[in-house]
Amino acid sequence: MTGLPGRSAVGVERQVPEEPPHGTEKGALGLPDLRLDQLLAELQSRLDLARGTRDRVHALLEAVLTVGRELDLEQALQQIVETAATLVDARYAALGVIGEDASLAKFLTTGLTPAQVEAIGPFPTGHGILGELIRRPEPLRLGDIADHPASVGFPAKHPPMHSFLGVPIRVRGEVFGNLYLTEKRGGGQFDAEDESVLQTLAVAAGVAIDNARLYRDARLRERWLVASGEITARLLSGAAEQDVLAELVQASLEILEADLGVIALTLQSTGGTELAVQLAEGVDAELHRGLLLPLEGTFMGTAFASAAAVTSADIAHDPRVTAGPPRWRGLGAAVAVPLGRGPGGPRGVLMLARRAGLYPFTPADVAPLKAFADQAALALELAGRRSDAEQLALLEDHDRIARDLHDLAIQRIFATGMTLQSAQRFIDHPQAAERVGRAVEDLDETVKIIRTSIFGLRSRGSAQESAGLRARIVDVVSRFIATLGFTPSIRLEGLLDTDVPADLAEEVLAVLEEALSNASRHARAKAIDVFAKVTGGDAPEVVLTVTDNGVGLPRTVRRSGLANLEERAVKHGGEFELDANPAGSGTRLRWQAPLQTD
């Protein structure tokens, strides 16, 4: 039995293979298989892209959380720079903080070694591409920095950089600074996704910076309040003014992280108002100690004259500083604030400076410093008023002692002398009579001494021109206490108020002021002794001696001031001497002039 065509012997239909299309060999890949592989490859690519996007989003979220955890502003800024470099795979990254003058006030980097940073030199201030982003605060992406019209090249020893991506950082709607990324790893270019990721990080960085600034401001206010309370308590508790001023400068240095602190108090001299540097701590402080600064041509004088805070971005090259010796080398940003404000002007000036290259003082730094200085000045004023009250009580006590000496002691001594003198004629023994006579003379001399002391006690209450020479000497010495940092000792003997003519008294005071001024500027002494006396006898004279325990006479002494002192002495027929302190280190100035006698 024959089968049907196309079927097998068992009756199952068998398919006859078709002829392949013309031009296709048997065994070649079919069109459906080709399309499937393409689809699989596309699917794998999209899966890889999705996985990469997921990983990058995860990394971005982690970066946002990391940046937001940091409350210290400096560390937060550095964390932002390093995170930005990691997210967009950049070799170098920087964050520039924009200052008040639209230049870069601070510049933090990552990717550069300390040796490279030192070799490059000072950080940029905002020229070229960096300045372009400051002028136009919007994202900037470049294939090669050199191709941009604003490019000005790199300084010597700067590593080569080509690809660039920059975005601004805004805090509360204002541009705080910019993120700069260069050199995409692998030699590629920054793309739109890199830009989007960096913009997202910049938003998170703005929030983190705002939080860090708020935290820093709160901590600073707390530290200023604590420091102000401690200064006020120390002053009102009777602590030495010099010690409290030292604590004031030290607190300011620590809180604002400055490198030099100087405080100067006002000094009224024959040339007008000057600023006497009372204290200096920090970098090259010895160049500032003991200076007498005029109000014109000095940075601190500018703050005093304006009675307002003044700042400088570079004190070493500030055009307002034209007077005084060179003393600003290596210093940059500076701020000076007046100490208080009153009818007679500020009490003094507090100045802080940072090393060159560090960021300037901002309004956020200046405002609490000014408040701190005003509070300290008020405490100084209150302490001064209390000291005046104590001095007034002391003077009243002096008056009481003087009255008691005059009404009681002198009268009794005088009565005793009269009794002995009347009893002397009843003494027959010659030696006994002689001894009684000497006792009477001693009592007379004692009465004279007590009267001189009484006059001195009563004349210390005034320092006006009409007051006696004793009080005016005390007044001159008191004015130099702030400059010297200690209270000189004063010894006064003889009838200075009654026997020294007015013109000669003026000469004595001028000589004393010149001697104390020289000692405050050059001697670096810890103790000064002022001794003025009127000698008796046939040739009475007034003698002024000023002795210090300082560094002694220099090898070369300027003769201008000394010649003036010598001329004053010669004009009155006297003498002037300046030699080493016979009691030890330091110098001794001796000025004397004869008194005119009838």
Coordinates of C-alpha atoms in Angstrom, one line a residue:
M1 CA 0.0 0.0 0.0
T2 CA 1.4 3.2 -1.0
G3 CA 1.3 6.2 1.3
L4 CA -0.1 9.6 0.6
P5 CA 2.2 12.2 -0.7
G6 CA 3.8 14.3 2.0
R7 CA 3.1 11.7 4.8
S8 CA 5.0 9.0 6.4
A9 CA 4.3 5.4 6.3
V10 CA 2.4 5.6 9.5
G11 CA 0.2 8.3 8.1
V12 CA 1.8 11.4 9.7
E13 CA 2.2 14.4 7.5
R14 CA 5.9 15.4 7.1
Q15 CA 6.9 19.0 6.7
V16 CA 9.1 19.8 3.7
P17 CA 11.6 22.5 4.4
E18 CA 11.4 25.6 2.4
E19 CA 14.2 26.9 0.4
P20 CA 16.2 29.7 2.0
P21 CA 15.8 33.2 0.7
H22 CA 18.0 34.1 -2.2
G23 CA 21.5 35.2 -1.0
T24 CA 21.2 33.5 2.4
E25 CA 23.4 30.6 3.3
K26 CA 22.2 27.8 5.5
G27 CA 23.2 28.0 9.1
A28 CA 23.4 31.9 9.2
L29 CA 21.9 33.9 12.1
G30 CA 18.3 34.7 11.5
L31 CA 16.8 38.2 11.8
P32 CA 14.7 37.4 14.9
D33 CA 17.8 36.2 16.7
L34 CA 19.7 39.4 15.8
R35 CA 16.9 41.6 17.1
L36 CA 16.8 39.7 20.4
D37 CA 20.5 40.1 21.1
Q38 CA 20.2 43.8 20.4
L39 CA 17.3 44.1 22.8
L40 CA 19.2 42.2 25.5
A41 CA 22.2 44.4 25.1
E42 CA 20.0 47.5 25.3
L43 CA 18.3 46.1 28.3
Q44 CA 21.6 45.4 30.0
S45 CA 22.8 48.9 29.3
R46 CA 19.7 50.4 30.8
L47 CA 20.0 48.1 33.8
D48 CA 23.6 49.2 34.2
L49 CA 22.6 52.8 33.9
A50 CA 19.8 52.4 36.4
R51 CA 22.2 50.7 38.8
G52 CA 24.8 53.5 38.3
T53 CA 22.1 56.1 38.8
R54 CA 20.9 54.3 41.9
D55 CA 24.4 54.1 43.3
R56 CA 25.0 57.8 42.6
V57 CA 21.8 58.9 44.1
H58 CA 22.6 56.8 47.1
A59 CA 26.1 58.4 47.2
L60 CA 24.5 61.9 46.9
L61 CA 22.1 61.3 49.7
E62 CA 24.9 59.9 51.9
A63 CA 27.0 63.0 51.0
V64 CA 24.1 65.3 52.0
L65 CA 23.7 63.6 55.3
T66 CA 27.5 63.7 55.9
V67 CA 27.7 67.4 55.2
G68 CA 24.7 68.2 57.3
R69 CA 26.1 66.5 60.4
E70 CA 29.1 68.9 60.8
L71 CA 28.4 71.9 63.0
D72 CA 31.9 73.4 63.1
L73 CA 32.0 75.9 60.2
E74 CA 35.6 75.3 59.1
Q75 CA 35.3 71.5 59.2
A76 CA 31.9 71.8 57.4
L77 CA 33.5 73.7 54.5
Q78 CA 36.3 71.3 54.2
Q79 CA 33.9 68.4 54.2
I80 CA 31.9 70.0 51.4
V81 CA 35.0 70.3 49.3
E82 CA 36.1 66.7 49.7
T83 CA 32.5 65.4 49.2
A84 CA 32.1 67.4 46.0
A85 CA 35.4 65.9 44.6
T86 CA 34.2 62.4 45.4
L87 CA 30.8 62.8 43.9
V88 CA 31.9 64.0 40.4
D89 CA 35.2 62.1 40.4
A90 CA 37.3 65.2 40.2
R91 CA 41.1 65.2 40.9
Y92 CA 41.0 68.7 42.4
A93 CA 38.3 70.7 44.2
A94 CA 38.1 74.0 46.0
L95 CA 35.6 76.2 47.9
G96 CA 36.0 79.9 47.7
V97 CA 34.2 82.1 50.3
I98 CA 33.3 85.5 48.9
G99 CA 34.1 88.5 51.1
E100 CA 32.5 91.9 51.3
D101 CA 34.6 93.4 48.5
A102 CA 33.5 90.6 46.1
S103 CA 36.8 88.9 46.3
L104 CA 37.7 85.5 47.8
A105 CA 38.1 85.9 51.5
K106 CA 38.8 82.2 52.1
F107 CA 39.9 79.4 49.9
L108 CA 39.8 75.7 50.9
T109 CA 41.2 73.0 48.6
T110 CA 41.5 69.2 48.3
G111 CA 43.7 67.2 46.0
L112 CA 46.8 69.4 46.4
T113 CA 49.6 68.3 48.6
P114 CA 51.1 70.7 51.3
A115 CA 54.2 71.0 49.2
Q116 CA 52.2 72.0 46.1
V117 CA 50.2 74.6 48.2
E118 CA 53.4 76.1 49.5
A119 CA 55.0 76.2 46.0
I120 CA 51.9 77.9 44.4
G121 CA 52.0 80.7 47.0
P122 CA 49.1 82.9 48.1
F123 CA 45.6 81.6 47.4
P124 CA 43.7 83.3 44.6
T125 CA 41.5 86.3 45.3
G126 CA 39.0 86.0 42.5
H127 CA 40.5 86.7 39.1
G128 CA 40.1 84.7 35.9
I129 CA 37.7 81.8 35.8
L130 CA 37.1 82.0 39.6
G131 CA 36.1 85.7 39.2
E132 CA 33.8 84.8 36.4
L133 CA 31.8 82.7 38.7
I134 CA 31.7 85.4 41.3
R135 CA 30.5 88.0 38.7
R136 CA 27.9 85.5 37.2
P137 CA 26.8 83.2 40.0
E138 CA 25.4 80.3 37.9
P139 CA 26.8 76.9 36.9
L140 CA 29.8 77.0 34.6
R141 CA 31.1 73.8 32.7
L142 CA 34.1 73.9 30.5
G143 CA 36.0 71.3 28.4
D144 CA 39.2 73.3 28.8
I145 CA 39.8 76.2 31.1
A146 CA 42.2 77.8 28.7
D147 CA 39.5 78.2 26.0
H148 CA 37.4 80.6 28.1
P149 CA 37.9 84.3 27.4
A150 CA 38.2 85.1 31.1
S151 CA 41.1 82.6 31.6
V152 CA 44.3 84.2 32.8
G153 CA 46.4 81.1 33.2
F154 CA 47.9 79.6 36.3
P155 CA 50.8 80.7 38.5
A156 CA 54.1 79.1 38.4
K157 CA 54.4 75.5 39.8
H158 CA 50.6 75.1 39.6
P159 CA 49.5 71.6 38.4
P160 CA 47.9 71.6 34.9
M161 CA 44.1 71.7 34.9
H162 CA 41.8 71.4 31.9
S163 CA 38.2 70.3 32.5
F164 CA 36.2 72.6 34.9
L165 CA 32.9 72.6 36.7
G166 CA 31.8 75.4 39.0
V167 CA 28.5 76.1 40.9
P168 CA 27.6 78.8 43.4
I169 CA 26.6 78.0 47.0
R170 CA 23.7 80.1 48.3
V171 CA 22.9 80.7 52.0
R172 CA 19.5 82.3 52.6
G173 CA 19.3 83.5 49.1
E174 CA 22.7 85.2 49.1
V175 CA 25.8 83.8 47.4
F176 CA 28.1 82.6 50.1
G177 CA 30.8 81.2 47.8
N178 CA 31.5 78.8 44.9
L179 CA 32.5 75.2 44.4
Y180 CA 35.3 74.7 41.8
L181 CA 36.0 71.2 40.4
T182 CA 38.8 70.5 37.9
E183 CA 40.4 67.5 36.1
K184 CA 37.8 64.8 35.7
R185 CA 39.5 61.5 36.5
G186 CA 40.2 59.3 33.4
G187 CA 40.6 62.3 31.2
G188 CA 36.9 62.7 30.4
Q189 CA 34.7 65.8 30.6
F190 CA 32.2 66.8 33.3
D191 CA 28.7 66.2 31.9
A192 CA 25.2 67.5 32.7
E193 CA 24.7 64.8 35.3
D194 CA 27.8 65.9 37.1
E195 CA 26.5 69.4 37.1
S196 CA 23.1 68.3 38.4
V197 CA 24.7 66.3 41.2
L198 CA 27.0 69.2 42.2
Q199 CA 24.0 71.7 42.2
T200 CA 22.1 69.4 44.5
L201 CA 25.2 69.2 46.8
A202 CA 25.5 73.0 46.7
V203 CA 21.9 73.3 48.0
A204 CA 22.6 70.9 50.9
A205 CA 25.9 72.7 51.5
G206 CA 24.1 76.0 51.8
V207 CA 21.8 74.5 54.5
A208 CA 24.8 73.0 56.3
I209 CA 26.8 76.3 56.2
D210 CA 23.8 78.2 57.6
N211 CA 23.4 75.7 60.4
A212 CA 27.1 75.9 61.2
R213 CA 27.2 79.7 61.1
L214 CA 24.2 79.8 63.5
Y215 CA 25.9 77.4 65.8
R216 CA 29.2 79.3 65.6
D217 CA 27.4 82.6 66.3
A218 CA 25.6 81.1 69.3
R219 CA 28.9 79.7 70.7
L220 CA 30.7 83.0 70.1
R221 CA 28.0 85.0 71.9
E222 CA 28.2 82.6 74.8
R223 CA 32.0 83.0 74.9
W224 CA 31.8 86.8 74.7
L225 CA 29.3 86.9 77.5
V226 CA 31.4 84.7 79.7
A227 CA 34.5 86.7 79.0
S228 CA 32.7 90.0 79.6
G229 CA 31.4 88.8 82.9
E230 CA 34.8 87.6 84.0
I231 CA 36.4 91.0 83.1
T232 CA 33.8 93.0 84.9
A233 CA 34.0 90.8 88.0
R234 CA 37.8 91.0 88.1
L235 CA 37.7 94.8 87.8
L236 CA 35.0 95.4 90.4
S237 CA 36.7 93.0 92.8
G238 CA 39.7 95.2 93.0
A239 CA 42.1 93.3 90.6
A240 CA 45.0 95.3 89.2
E241 CA 44.0 97.1 86.0
Q242 CA 47.1 95.8 84.2
D243 CA 46.2 92.2 84.9
V244 CA 42.6 92.7 83.8
L245 CA 43.7 94.4 80.5
A246 CA 46.0 91.4 79.9
E247 CA 43.0 89.0 80.3
L248 CA 40.9 91.2 78.0
V249 CA 43.5 91.0 75.2
Q250 CA 44.0 87.2 75.8
A251 CA 40.2 86.5 75.6
S252 CA 39.9 88.5 72.4
L253 CA 42.8 86.6 70.8
E254 CA 41.4 83.2 71.7
I255 CA 37.8 83.9 70.7
L256 CA 38.6 85.5 67.3
E257 CA 41.6 83.3 66.6
A258 CA 43.9 86.3 66.1
D259 CA 47.7 86.3 66.2
L260 CA 48.4 89.7 67.7
G261 CA 46.6 91.7 70.3
V262 CA 47.4 95.3 71.3
I263 CA 45.7 97.6 73.7
A264 CA 46.5 101.3 74.1
L265 CA 45.1 103.9 76.5
T266 CA 44.8 107.6 76.0
L267 CA 47.6 109.9 77.4
Q268 CA 47.3 113.6 77.6
S269 CA 50.7 115.2 77.1
T270 CA 52.0 118.6 76.1
G271 CA 51.6 117.6 72.5
G272 CA 48.0 116.7 72.9
T273 CA 46.2 113.4 73.0
E274 CA 48.3 110.3 72.3
L275 CA 47.8 106.6 72.5
A276 CA 50.2 104.8 74.9
V277 CA 50.5 101.1 74.2
Q278 CA 49.7 99.5 77.5
L279 CA 49.9 95.8 76.5
A280 CA 50.8 93.7 73.4
E281 CA 50.6 89.9 73.1
G282 CA 51.3 87.6 70.2
V283 CA 53.4 87.9 67.0
D284 CA 56.2 90.5 67.3
A285 CA 54.5 92.0 70.4
E286 CA 57.8 93.5 71.5
L287 CA 57.7 95.8 68.5
H288 CA 54.5 97.4 69.8
R289 CA 55.2 97.6 73.6
G290 CA 56.0 101.0 75.0
L291 CA 55.0 103.0 71.8
L292 CA 53.4 106.4 72.0
L293 CA 51.2 106.7 68.9
P294 CA 49.7 109.9 67.5
L295 CA 46.1 109.9 66.4
E296 CA 47.0 110.8 62.8
G297 CA 48.8 108.3 60.7
T298 CA 48.1 105.2 62.8
F299 CA 45.5 102.4 62.5
M300 CA 44.6 102.6 66.2
G301 CA 44.4 106.4 66.0
T302 CA 41.9 106.1 63.2
A303 CA 39.6 104.0 65.4
F304 CA 40.0 106.4 68.3
A305 CA 39.3 109.5 66.2
S306 CA 36.3 108.0 64.5
A307 CA 35.0 106.4 67.7
A308 CA 34.1 103.4 65.6
A309 CA 35.5 100.0 64.6
V310 CA 37.9 100.0 61.6
T311 CA 39.1 97.0 59.7
S312 CA 41.9 96.4 57.2
A313 CA 42.4 93.5 54.8
D314 CA 46.2 94.0 54.8
I315 CA 47.5 96.1 57.7
A316 CA 51.1 95.8 56.4
H317 CA 50.2 97.9 53.4
D318 CA 47.4 100.0 54.7
P319 CA 47.7 103.6 53.5
R320 CA 46.3 104.9 56.8
V321 CA 49.5 103.7 58.6
T322 CA 52.1 106.3 58.0
A323 CA 53.5 107.0 61.5
G324 CA 55.5 104.9 63.9
P325 CA 58.3 102.4 63.4
P326 CA 57.9 99.3 61.1
R327 CA 56.0 96.7 63.0
W328 CA 53.4 95.0 60.7
R329 CA 55.6 92.5 58.8
G330 CA 53.9 89.2 58.2
L331 CA 50.5 90.4 59.3
G332 CA 47.4 90.8 57.2
A333 CA 43.8 91.3 58.4
A334 CA 43.3 93.6 61.3
V335 CA 40.5 95.3 63.3
A336 CA 40.6 98.1 65.9
V337 CA 37.8 99.1 68.2
P338 CA 37.6 102.0 70.6
L339 CA 37.2 101.3 74.3
G340 CA 34.0 102.9 75.2
R341 CA 32.7 106.3 74.2
G342 CA 32.3 109.4 76.4
P343 CA 32.4 113.2 76.3
G344 CA 36.2 113.2 76.2
G345 CA 36.4 110.4 73.6
P346 CA 37.2 106.7 74.0
R347 CA 39.3 105.5 76.9
G348 CA 41.6 103.7 74.5
V349 CA 41.7 101.2 71.6
L350 CA 41.9 97.5 71.3
M351 CA 43.5 96.1 68.1
L352 CA 43.7 92.5 66.8
A353 CA 45.6 91.2 63.7
R354 CA 45.9 87.9 61.9
R355 CA 48.9 86.5 60.0
A356 CA 49.1 87.4 56.3
G357 CA 47.0 85.0 54.1
L358 CA 44.3 84.3 56.7
Y359 CA 40.7 85.4 56.3
P360 CA 39.7 89.0 57.2
F361 CA 37.6 90.1 60.1
T362 CA 33.9 90.1 59.2
P363 CA 31.0 92.1 60.6
A364 CA 30.0 89.0 62.5
D365 CA 33.5 89.2 64.2
V366 CA 33.5 93.0 64.7
A367 CA 30.1 93.5 66.3
P368 CA 30.6 91.3 69.4
L369 CA 34.2 92.6 69.7
K370 CA 33.0 96.2 69.8
A371 CA 30.3 95.3 72.4
F372 CA 33.0 93.4 74.5
A373 CA 35.3 96.4 74.3
D374 CA 32.5 98.8 75.4
Q375 CA 31.6 96.6 78.3
A376 CA 35.2 96.4 79.4
A377 CA 35.5 100.2 79.1
L378 CA 32.4 100.6 81.3
A379 CA 33.9 98.2 83.8
L380 CA 37.1 100.2 83.7
E381 CA 35.2 103.4 84.3
L382 CA 33.3 102.0 87.2
A383 CA 36.5 100.6 88.7
G384 CA 38.0 104.1 88.2
R385 CA 35.1 105.8 89.9
R386 CA 35.4 103.4 92.8
S387 CA 39.1 104.1 93.0
D388 CA 38.3 107.8 93.0
A389 CA 35.8 107.3 95.8
E390 CA 38.5 105.4 97.8
Q391 CA 41.0 108.2 97.0
L392 CA 38.5 110.8 98.2
A393 CA 38.0 108.8 101.5
L394 CA 41.8 108.6 101.8
L395 CA 42.2 112.4 101.3
E396 CA 39.5 113.0 103.9
D397 CA 41.4 110.8 106.2
H398 CA 44.6 112.8 105.4
D399 CA 42.7 116.0 106.4
R400 CA 41.6 114.4 109.6
I401 CA 45.2 113.3 110.4
A402 CA 46.5 116.8 109.5
R403 CA 44.0 118.4 111.8
D404 CA 44.8 116.0 114.6
L405 CA 48.5 116.6 114.2
H406 CA 48.1 120.4 114.1
D407 CA 45.6 120.6 116.9
L408 CA 47.0 117.9 119.2
A409 CA 50.5 116.7 118.4
I410 CA 52.1 120.0 117.5
Q411 CA 50.5 121.8 120.5
R412 CA 51.7 119.2 122.9
I413 CA 55.2 119.1 121.5
F414 CA 55.3 122.9 121.5
A415 CA 54.0 123.0 125.1
T416 CA 56.6 120.4 126.1
G417 CA 59.4 122.4 124.5
M418 CA 58.2 125.6 126.3
T419 CA 58.2 123.7 129.6
L420 CA 61.7 122.3 129.0
Q421 CA 63.0 125.7 127.9
S422 CA 61.5 127.4 131.0
A423 CA 63.0 124.7 133.3
Q424 CA 66.4 125.0 131.7
R425 CA 67.3 128.0 133.8
F426 CA 66.8 126.0 137.0
I427 CA 69.4 123.4 135.9
D428 CA 72.8 124.0 137.5
H429 CA 74.7 121.2 135.9
P430 CA 76.2 122.4 132.5
Q431 CA 75.9 119.0 130.7
A432 CA 72.3 118.6 131.8
A433 CA 71.4 122.1 130.7
E434 CA 73.1 121.4 127.3
R435 CA 71.1 118.2 126.9
V436 CA 67.9 119.9 127.7
G437 CA 68.8 122.6 125.1
R438 CA 69.4 120.0 122.4
A439 CA 66.1 118.4 123.3
V440 CA 64.3 121.7 122.8
E441 CA 66.0 122.2 119.4
D442 CA 64.9 118.7 118.4
L443 CA 61.4 119.4 119.4
D444 CA 61.4 122.6 117.3
E445 CA 62.8 120.6 114.3
T446 CA 60.1 117.9 114.9
V447 CA 57.4 120.6 114.8
K448 CA 58.8 121.8 111.5
I449 CA 58.8 118.3 110.0
I450 CA 55.2 117.7 111.2
R451 CA 54.1 121.0 109.7
T452 CA 55.7 120.0 106.4
S453 CA 53.9 116.7 106.5
I454 CA 50.6 118.4 107.3
F455 CA 51.0 120.7 104.3
G456 CA 51.8 117.7 102.2
L457 CA 48.7 115.8 103.4
R458 CA 46.5 118.8 102.7
S459 CA 47.9 119.5 99.2
R460 CA 47.4 116.1 97.7
G461 CA 43.7 116.6 97.0
S462 CA 44.1 118.6 93.8
A463 CA 46.0 118.3 90.6
Q464 CA 45.0 121.6 89.1
E465 CA 47.5 124.2 87.9
S466 CA 46.8 126.3 91.0
A467 CA 47.8 123.4 93.3
G468 CA 51.2 123.0 94.8
L469 CA 54.2 121.3 93.3
R470 CA 53.7 118.2 95.4
A471 CA 50.2 117.6 94.0
R472 CA 51.2 118.3 90.5
I473 CA 54.2 115.9 90.7
V474 CA 51.8 113.2 92.0
D475 CA 49.4 114.1 89.1
V476 CA 52.2 113.7 86.4
V477 CA 53.2 110.4 87.8
S478 CA 49.6 109.1 88.0
R479 CA 49.1 109.9 84.3
F480 CA 52.0 107.5 83.4
I481 CA 50.8 104.6 85.5
A482 CA 48.7 103.2 82.5
T483 CA 51.7 103.5 80.1
L484 CA 54.2 102.0 82.5
G485 CA 52.0 99.2 83.7
F486 CA 52.9 99.8 87.4
T487 CA 52.8 102.6 89.9
P488 CA 56.2 104.4 90.5
S489 CA 57.2 105.2 94.0
I490 CA 57.2 108.9 95.0
R491 CA 59.2 110.6 97.7
L492 CA 58.8 114.3 98.4
E493 CA 60.8 116.2 101.0
G494 CA 61.0 119.8 102.0
L495 CA 58.8 122.9 101.3
L496 CA 58.2 122.1 97.6
D497 CA 55.0 124.0 97.6
T498 CA 56.2 127.2 99.2
D499 CA 59.8 127.6 98.4
V500 CA 59.9 126.7 94.7
P501 CA 58.9 129.6 92.4
A502 CA 56.2 129.0 89.8
D503 CA 58.5 129.2 86.8
L504 CA 60.9 126.7 88.3
A505 CA 58.1 124.4 89.3
E506 CA 57.0 124.3 85.6
E507 CA 60.5 123.3 84.7
V508 CA 60.6 120.5 87.3
L509 CA 57.3 119.1 86.0
A510 CA 58.5 119.2 82.4
V511 CA 61.7 117.4 83.3
L512 CA 59.7 114.8 85.2
E513 CA 57.3 114.2 82.3
E514 CA 60.2 113.8 79.8
A515 CA 62.0 111.4 82.2
L516 CA 58.9 109.2 82.6
S517 CA 58.1 109.3 78.9
N518 CA 61.6 108.1 78.1
A519 CA 61.4 105.4 80.7
S520 CA 58.1 104.1 79.3
R521 CA 59.4 104.0 75.8
H522 CA 62.9 102.7 76.2
A523 CA 63.7 101.4 79.7
R524 CA 61.4 98.4 79.9
A525 CA 61.6 98.9 83.7
K526 CA 59.5 97.1 86.4
A527 CA 60.0 99.8 89.0
I528 CA 60.7 103.6 89.0
D529 CA 61.5 105.8 91.9
V530 CA 60.7 109.6 91.8
F531 CA 62.4 111.7 94.4
A532 CA 61.9 115.5 94.7
K533 CA 63.2 117.6 97.5
V534 CA 64.1 121.1 98.5
T535 CA 67.4 121.4 100.4
G536 CA 68.0 123.8 103.2
G537 CA 71.1 125.7 104.2
D538 CA 72.7 128.8 102.7
A539 CA 72.3 127.6 99.1
P540 CA 68.8 125.9 98.9
E541 CA 68.0 124.1 95.7
V542 CA 65.3 121.9 94.2
V543 CA 66.5 118.4 93.2
L544 CA 64.6 115.9 91.1
T545 CA 65.9 112.3 90.7
V546 CA 64.2 109.6 88.6
T547 CA 65.7 106.1 88.9
D548 CA 64.6 103.0 87.1
N549 CA 65.7 99.3 87.1
G550 CA 65.4 98.9 83.3
V551 CA 67.8 97.9 80.6
G552 CA 70.2 100.7 81.2
L553 CA 71.7 103.3 78.9
P554 CA 72.0 102.3 75.2
R555 CA 75.3 102.6 73.5
T556 CA 74.0 105.4 71.4
V557 CA 71.7 107.9 73.1
R558 CA 69.6 110.4 71.2
R559 CA 70.7 113.8 72.4
S560 CA 67.6 115.8 71.4
G561 CA 65.5 115.2 74.5
L562 CA 68.6 115.1 76.8
A563 CA 69.8 118.4 75.5
N564 CA 66.5 119.9 76.2
L565 CA 66.7 118.8 79.8
E566 CA 70.2 120.1 80.1
E567 CA 69.2 123.5 78.7
R568 CA 66.4 123.8 81.3
A569 CA 68.9 123.2 84.1
V570 CA 71.6 125.6 82.7
K571 CA 68.9 128.3 82.2
H572 CA 68.3 128.3 86.0
G573 CA 72.0 127.9 86.9
G574 CA 71.6 124.2 87.7
E575 CA 72.9 120.9 86.5
F576 CA 71.7 117.8 84.8
E577 CA 73.1 114.2 85.0
L578 CA 72.2 110.9 83.4
D579 CA 74.1 107.9 84.4
A580 CA 73.8 104.3 85.5
N581 CA 71.7 103.4 88.5
P582 CA 74.2 103.1 91.4
A583 CA 71.9 100.6 93.1
G584 CA 71.9 98.1 90.2
S585 CA 70.5 97.8 86.7
G586 CA 68.8 100.8 85.0
T587 CA 69.5 104.5 84.8
R588 CA 69.4 107.5 87.1
L589 CA 68.4 111.0 86.0
R590 CA 69.3 113.8 88.4
W591 CA 68.2 117.4 87.7
Q592 CA 68.8 120.3 90.1
A593 CA 68.5 124.1 90.1
P594 CA 69.2 126.6 92.9
L595 CA 66.3 128.5 94.5
Q596 CA 66.3 132.3 94.4
T597 CA 66.7 133.8 97.8
D598 CA 66.3 137.3 98.9

